[in-house]
CSV table of C-alpha atoms in Angstrom, one decimal:
chain,number,residue,atom,x,y,z
A,17,GLU,CA,-108.5,11.1,27.8
A,18,ALA,CA,-111.4,11.8,25.5
A,19,GLY,CA,-114.8,10.6,26.8
A,20,VAL,CA,-117.5,8.4,25.2
A,21,ALA,CA,-118.9,10.2,22.2
A,22,GLN,CA,-122.5,9.8,21.1
A,23,SER,CA,-124.5,11.3,18.3
A,24,PRO,CA,-127.0,12.7,17.7
A,25,ARG,CA,-127.9,14.3,21.0
A,26,TYR,CA,-131.5,14.6,20.1
A,27,LYS,CA,-133.8,12.9,17.6
A,28,ILE,CA,-137.5,13.3,16.9
A,29,ILE,CA,-139.2,10.7,14.6
A,30,GLU,CA,-142.7,9.5,14.0
A,31,LYS,CA,-143.7,6.0,14.9
A,32,ARG,CA,-142.9,3.3,12.4
A,33,GLN,CA,-139.8,5.3,11.2
A,34,SER,CA,-136.3,4.0,11.6
A,35,VAL,CA,-133.5,5.6,13.6
A,36,ALA,CA,-129.8,4.9,14.3
A,37,PHE,CA,-127.5,6.1,17.1
A,38,TRP,CA,-123.8,6.1,17.0
A,39,CYS,CA,-121.2,5.6,19.8
A,40,ASN,CA,-117.5,6.0,19.9
A,41,PRO,CA,-116.1,4.5,23.2
A,42,ILE,CA,-113.0,5.4,25.0
A,43,SER,CA,-109.9,4.1,23.2
A,44,GLY,CA,-108.8,0.8,24.5
A,45,HIS,CA,-112.1,-0.1,26.3
A,46,ALA,CA,-113.0,-3.6,25.4
A,47,THR,CA,-116.5,-3.5,26.8
A,48,LEU,CA,-119.3,-1.4,25.3
A,49,TYR,CA,-122.8,-1.1,26.6
A,50,TRP,CA,-126.1,0.3,25.3
A,51,TYR,CA,-128.6,1.3,27.9
A,52,GLN,CA,-132.2,2.6,27.6
A,53,GLN,CA,-133.2,5.1,30.2
A,54,ILE,CA,-136.9,5.9,30.3
A,55,LEU,CA,-137.9,9.0,32.2
A,56,GLY,CA,-138.0,8.4,36.0
A,57,GLN,CA,-136.2,5.0,35.7
A,58,GLY,CA,-132.7,3.7,36.0
A,59,PRO,CA,-130.7,2.6,33.0
A,60,LYS,CA,-131.8,-0.7,31.5
A,61,LEU,CA,-129.1,-2.7,29.7
A,62,LEU,CA,-130.0,-3.4,26.1
A,63,ILE,CA,-126.8,-5.0,24.8
A,64,GLN,CA,-123.2,-5.5,26.0
A,65,PHE,CA,-120.3,-6.1,23.7
A,66,GLN,CA,-116.9,-7.5,24.6
A,67,ASN,CA,-114.7,-6.3,21.8
A,68,ASN,CA,-116.9,-7.0,18.8
A,69,GLY,CA,-118.8,-10.0,20.2
A,70,VAL,CA,-122.1,-9.8,22.0
A,71,VAL,CA,-122.0,-11.1,25.6
A,72,ASP,CA,-125.5,-10.1,26.8
A,73,ASP,CA,-128.5,-9.1,24.7
A,74,SER,CA,-131.2,-10.7,26.8
A,75,GLN,CA,-133.2,-7.5,27.2
A,76,LEU,CA,-132.9,-6.3,23.6
A,77,PRO,CA,-136.2,-6.3,21.7
A,78,LYS,CA,-134.7,-8.2,18.8
A,79,ASP,CA,-137.8,-7.8,16.6
A,80,ARG,CA,-137.1,-4.1,16.2
A,81,PHE,CA,-133.7,-3.3,17.8
A,82,SER,CA,-130.3,-4.2,16.4
A,83,ALA,CA,-126.8,-3.3,17.3
A,84,GLU,CA,-123.3,-3.9,15.9
A,85,ARG,CA,-119.8,-3.1,16.9
A,86,LEU,CA,-117.6,-3.4,13.9
A,87,LYS,CA,-113.9,-3.9,14.5
A,88,GLY,CA,-114.5,-3.8,18.2
A,89,VAL,CA,-114.5,0.0,18.4
A,90,ASP,CA,-117.5,2.2,17.3
A,91,SER,CA,-121.0,0.9,17.7
A,92,THR,CA,-124.4,1.7,16.2
A,93,LEU,CA,-127.8,0.9,17.7
A,94,LYS,CA,-130.8,0.8,15.3
A,95,ILE,CA,-134.5,0.8,15.9
A,96,GLN,CA,-136.8,-0.3,13.0
A,97,PRO,CA,-139.7,0.4,13.2
A,98,ALA,CA,-139.9,2.7,16.2
A,99,LYS,CA,-142.8,2.6,18.7
A,100,LEU,CA,-144.1,5.3,21.0
A,101,GLU,CA,-142.7,3.4,24.0
A,102,ASP,CA,-139.2,3.7,22.6
A,103,SER,CA,-139.1,7.3,23.6
A,104,ALA,CA,-136.2,7.4,26.0
A,105,VAL,CA,-132.6,8.4,26.4
A,106,TYR,CA,-130.2,5.9,24.9
A,107,LEU,CA,-126.9,5.8,26.8
A,108,CYS,CA,-123.7,4.3,25.6
A,109,ALA,CA,-120.9,3.4,28.0
A,110,SER,CA,-117.6,1.7,27.8
A,111,SER,CA,-115.4,0.1,30.5
A,112,LEU,CA,-112.1,-1.5,31.3
A,113,GLY,CA,-112.6,-3.6,34.4
A,114,GLY,CA,-116.2,-2.9,35.4
A,115,GLN,CA,-116.4,0.9,36.0
A,116,GLY,CA,-118.5,2.4,33.2
A,117,HIS,CA,-117.8,5.7,31.5
A,118,PHE,CA,-120.9,7.1,30.0
A,119,GLY,CA,-121.6,9.3,27.0
A,120,ALA,CA,-124.1,12.2,27.2
A,121,GLY,CA,-126.8,10.1,25.6
A,122,THR,CA,-129.3,10.5,22.7
A,123,ARG,CA,-132.7,11.7,23.7
A,124,LEU,CA,-135.3,10.0,21.3
A,125,SER,CA,-138.8,11.2,21.0
A,126,VAL,CA,-141.2,9.1,19.0
A,127,LEU,CA,-144.4,10.9,18.0
B,127,ALA,CA,-130.2,-13.0,39.4
B,128,GLN,CA,-128.5,-9.9,40.8
B,129,SER,CA,-130.4,-6.8,41.8
B,130,VAL,CA,-130.1,-3.4,43.4
B,131,ALA,CA,-132.6,-1.7,45.6
B,132,GLN,CA,-132.7,2.1,46.2
B,133,PRO,CA,-135.6,2.3,48.6
B,134,GLU,CA,-136.1,6.0,48.5
B,135,ASP,CA,-137.4,7.8,45.4
B,136,GLN,CA,-136.4,11.1,46.8
B,137,VAL,CA,-134.2,12.4,49.7
B,138,ASN,CA,-134.5,15.9,50.9
B,139,VAL,CA,-131.8,17.5,53.0
B,140,ALA,CA,-131.0,21.0,54.2
B,141,GLU,CA,-127.8,22.6,52.9
B,142,GLY,CA,-124.9,21.9,55.3
B,143,ASN,CA,-126.5,18.8,56.8
B,144,PRO,CA,-125.2,15.3,56.3
B,145,LEU,CA,-126.8,13.2,53.6
B,146,THR,CA,-127.3,9.5,53.1
B,147,VAL,CA,-128.7,7.8,50.0
B,148,LYS,CA,-129.4,4.2,50.6
B,149,CYS,CA,-128.6,1.2,48.5
B,150,THR,CA,-128.8,-2.6,49.1
B,151,TYR,CA,-127.9,-5.3,46.7
B,152,SER,CA,-128.2,-9.0,46.0
B,153,VAL,CA,-125.5,-10.9,44.0
B,154,SER,CA,-123.8,-14.2,44.0
B,155,GLY,CA,-120.1,-14.0,44.6
B,156,ASN,CA,-118.1,-11.0,45.2
B,157,PRO,CA,-119.7,-7.7,44.2
B,158,TYR,CA,-118.2,-4.7,42.6
B,159,LEU,CA,-120.3,-1.7,43.7
B,160,PHE,CA,-120.6,1.7,42.2
B,161,TRP,CA,-122.3,5.1,42.6
B,162,TYR,CA,-123.1,7.4,39.7
B,163,VAL,CA,-124.6,10.8,39.6
B,164,GLN,CA,-126.8,12.2,36.8
B,165,TYR,CA,-127.5,15.9,36.3
B,166,PRO,CA,-130.3,17.0,34.0
B,167,ASN,CA,-129.7,16.2,30.3
B,168,ARG,CA,-126.4,14.6,31.1
B,169,GLY,CA,-125.0,11.1,31.1
B,170,LEU,CA,-124.0,9.3,34.3
B,171,GLN,CA,-120.9,10.4,36.0
B,172,PHE,CA,-118.8,8.0,38.1
B,173,LEU,CA,-118.6,9.0,41.8
B,174,LEU,CA,-116.9,6.0,43.5
B,175,LYS,CA,-116.5,2.3,43.6
B,176,TYR,CA,-115.8,-0.6,45.9
B,177,ILE,CA,-113.9,-3.5,44.6
B,178,THR,CA,-112.0,-4.9,47.6
B,179,GLY,CA,-110.2,-3.7,50.7
B,180,ASP,CA,-111.2,-0.9,53.0
B,181,ASN,CA,-115.0,-0.9,53.5
B,182,LEU,CA,-115.1,2.9,53.5
B,183,VAL,CA,-114.6,4.3,50.0
B,184,LYS,CA,-114.0,7.9,49.3
B,185,GLY,CA,-114.9,9.4,45.9
B,186,SER,CA,-115.5,12.6,44.0
B,187,TYR,CA,-117.0,15.8,45.3
B,188,GLY,CA,-116.6,14.8,49.0
B,189,PHE,CA,-118.8,11.7,48.7
B,190,GLU,CA,-118.1,8.4,50.4
B,191,ALA,CA,-119.8,5.1,50.8
B,192,GLU,CA,-119.5,2.2,53.2
B,193,PHE,CA,-119.6,-1.4,52.1
B,194,ASN,CA,-121.4,-3.6,54.6
B,195,LYS,CA,-121.3,-7.2,53.7
B,196,SER,CA,-123.6,-8.5,56.4
B,197,GLN,CA,-126.3,-6.0,55.5
B,198,THR,CA,-125.5,-6.2,51.8
B,199,SER,CA,-125.6,-2.4,51.7
B,200,PHE,CA,-123.5,0.3,50.1
B,201,HIS,CA,-125.0,3.6,51.3
B,202,LEU,CA,-123.7,6.9,49.8
B,203,LYS,CA,-122.9,9.6,52.3
B,204,LYS,CA,-121.6,13.2,52.5
B,205,PRO,CA,-120.9,15.1,55.7
B,206,SER,CA,-122.2,18.4,54.5
B,207,ALA,CA,-124.6,18.7,51.6
B,208,LEU,CA,-124.4,21.5,48.9
B,209,VAL,CA,-127.2,22.8,46.8
B,210,SER,CA,-125.1,21.8,43.8
B,211,ASP,CA,-125.3,18.1,44.9
B,212,SER,CA,-129.0,18.1,43.9
B,213,ALA,CA,-129.2,15.4,41.2
B,214,LEU,CA,-130.2,11.9,40.5
B,215,TYR,CA,-128.0,9.2,42.1
B,216,PHE,CA,-127.7,5.6,40.9
B,217,CYS,CA,-126.2,2.6,42.7
B,218,ALA,CA,-124.9,-0.3,40.6
B,219,VAL,CA,-123.6,-3.7,41.2
B,220,SER,CA,-121.3,-5.7,38.9
B,221,SER,CA,-120.3,-9.3,39.1
B,222,LEU,CA,-118.3,-11.7,36.9
B,223,ARG,CA,-120.6,-13.9,34.9
B,224,GLY,CA,-119.2,-16.3,32.3
B,225,GLY,CA,-116.1,-14.2,31.7
B,226,TYR,CA,-117.7,-10.8,31.5
B,227,GLN,CA,-118.9,-8.2,34.0
B,228,LYS,CA,-122.7,-8.1,34.4
B,229,VAL,CA,-123.9,-4.7,35.6
B,230,THR,CA,-127.2,-3.9,37.2
B,231,PHE,CA,-128.4,-0.4,38.1
B,232,GLY,CA,-130.9,0.7,40.7
B,233,ILE,CA,-133.9,2.9,39.8
B,234,GLY,CA,-132.2,6.0,41.2
B,235,THR,CA,-132.8,8.4,44.0
B,236,LYS,CA,-133.4,12.0,43.5
B,237,LEU,CA,-131.5,14.1,46.0
B,238,GLN,CA,-132.8,17.6,46.7
B,239,VAL,CA,-130.7,19.9,48.8
B,240,ILE,CA,-132.7,22.8,50.2
B,241,PRO,CA,-130.9,26.1,50.7
């Protein structure tokens, strides 16, 4: 089966600019996660979707981050405006029954 | 709130020696437990999981982990370390909350296998 696809792999922006990441999960996986992984730390859950509904966004900075999962398949994560502390790897994962399958991630550098 | 602790930032082991990467957890109810490995500039790769049944779980690349309910631990082990095992290892716990699986990751342990 094809894995979780993410794009772009790398993105460099200046602070206060906007950026969007895209994720295509494994076909049939109802659950989709976006994680933020800052260098030297474990992944931190930003938002979790069950089909196209949000089940957990308690750690999403909603004043600048937004995410959507249209039709319960692909998802986009947006940051507007970006801050220096948003520099991190953004990981998308999908699952069917708890075990997560991760994409390669998008490395964001905010200058 | 559920949590995962990986008490060692880094584990160093000589090639050919056994390795252990420690993980303890705190969760209400029955846990699902996972180990993932992350190589540089890569996403997390699944190694193994415990859902129910035999406490000793075998996974990819010769790794295994033992679920210990009384000690709330799920340590990752391998009988003979390879240099290629050098990577970042994450323990995760998942539990059912309000109809969905809530997943929490540890901060990771860097494994360095010395030739």
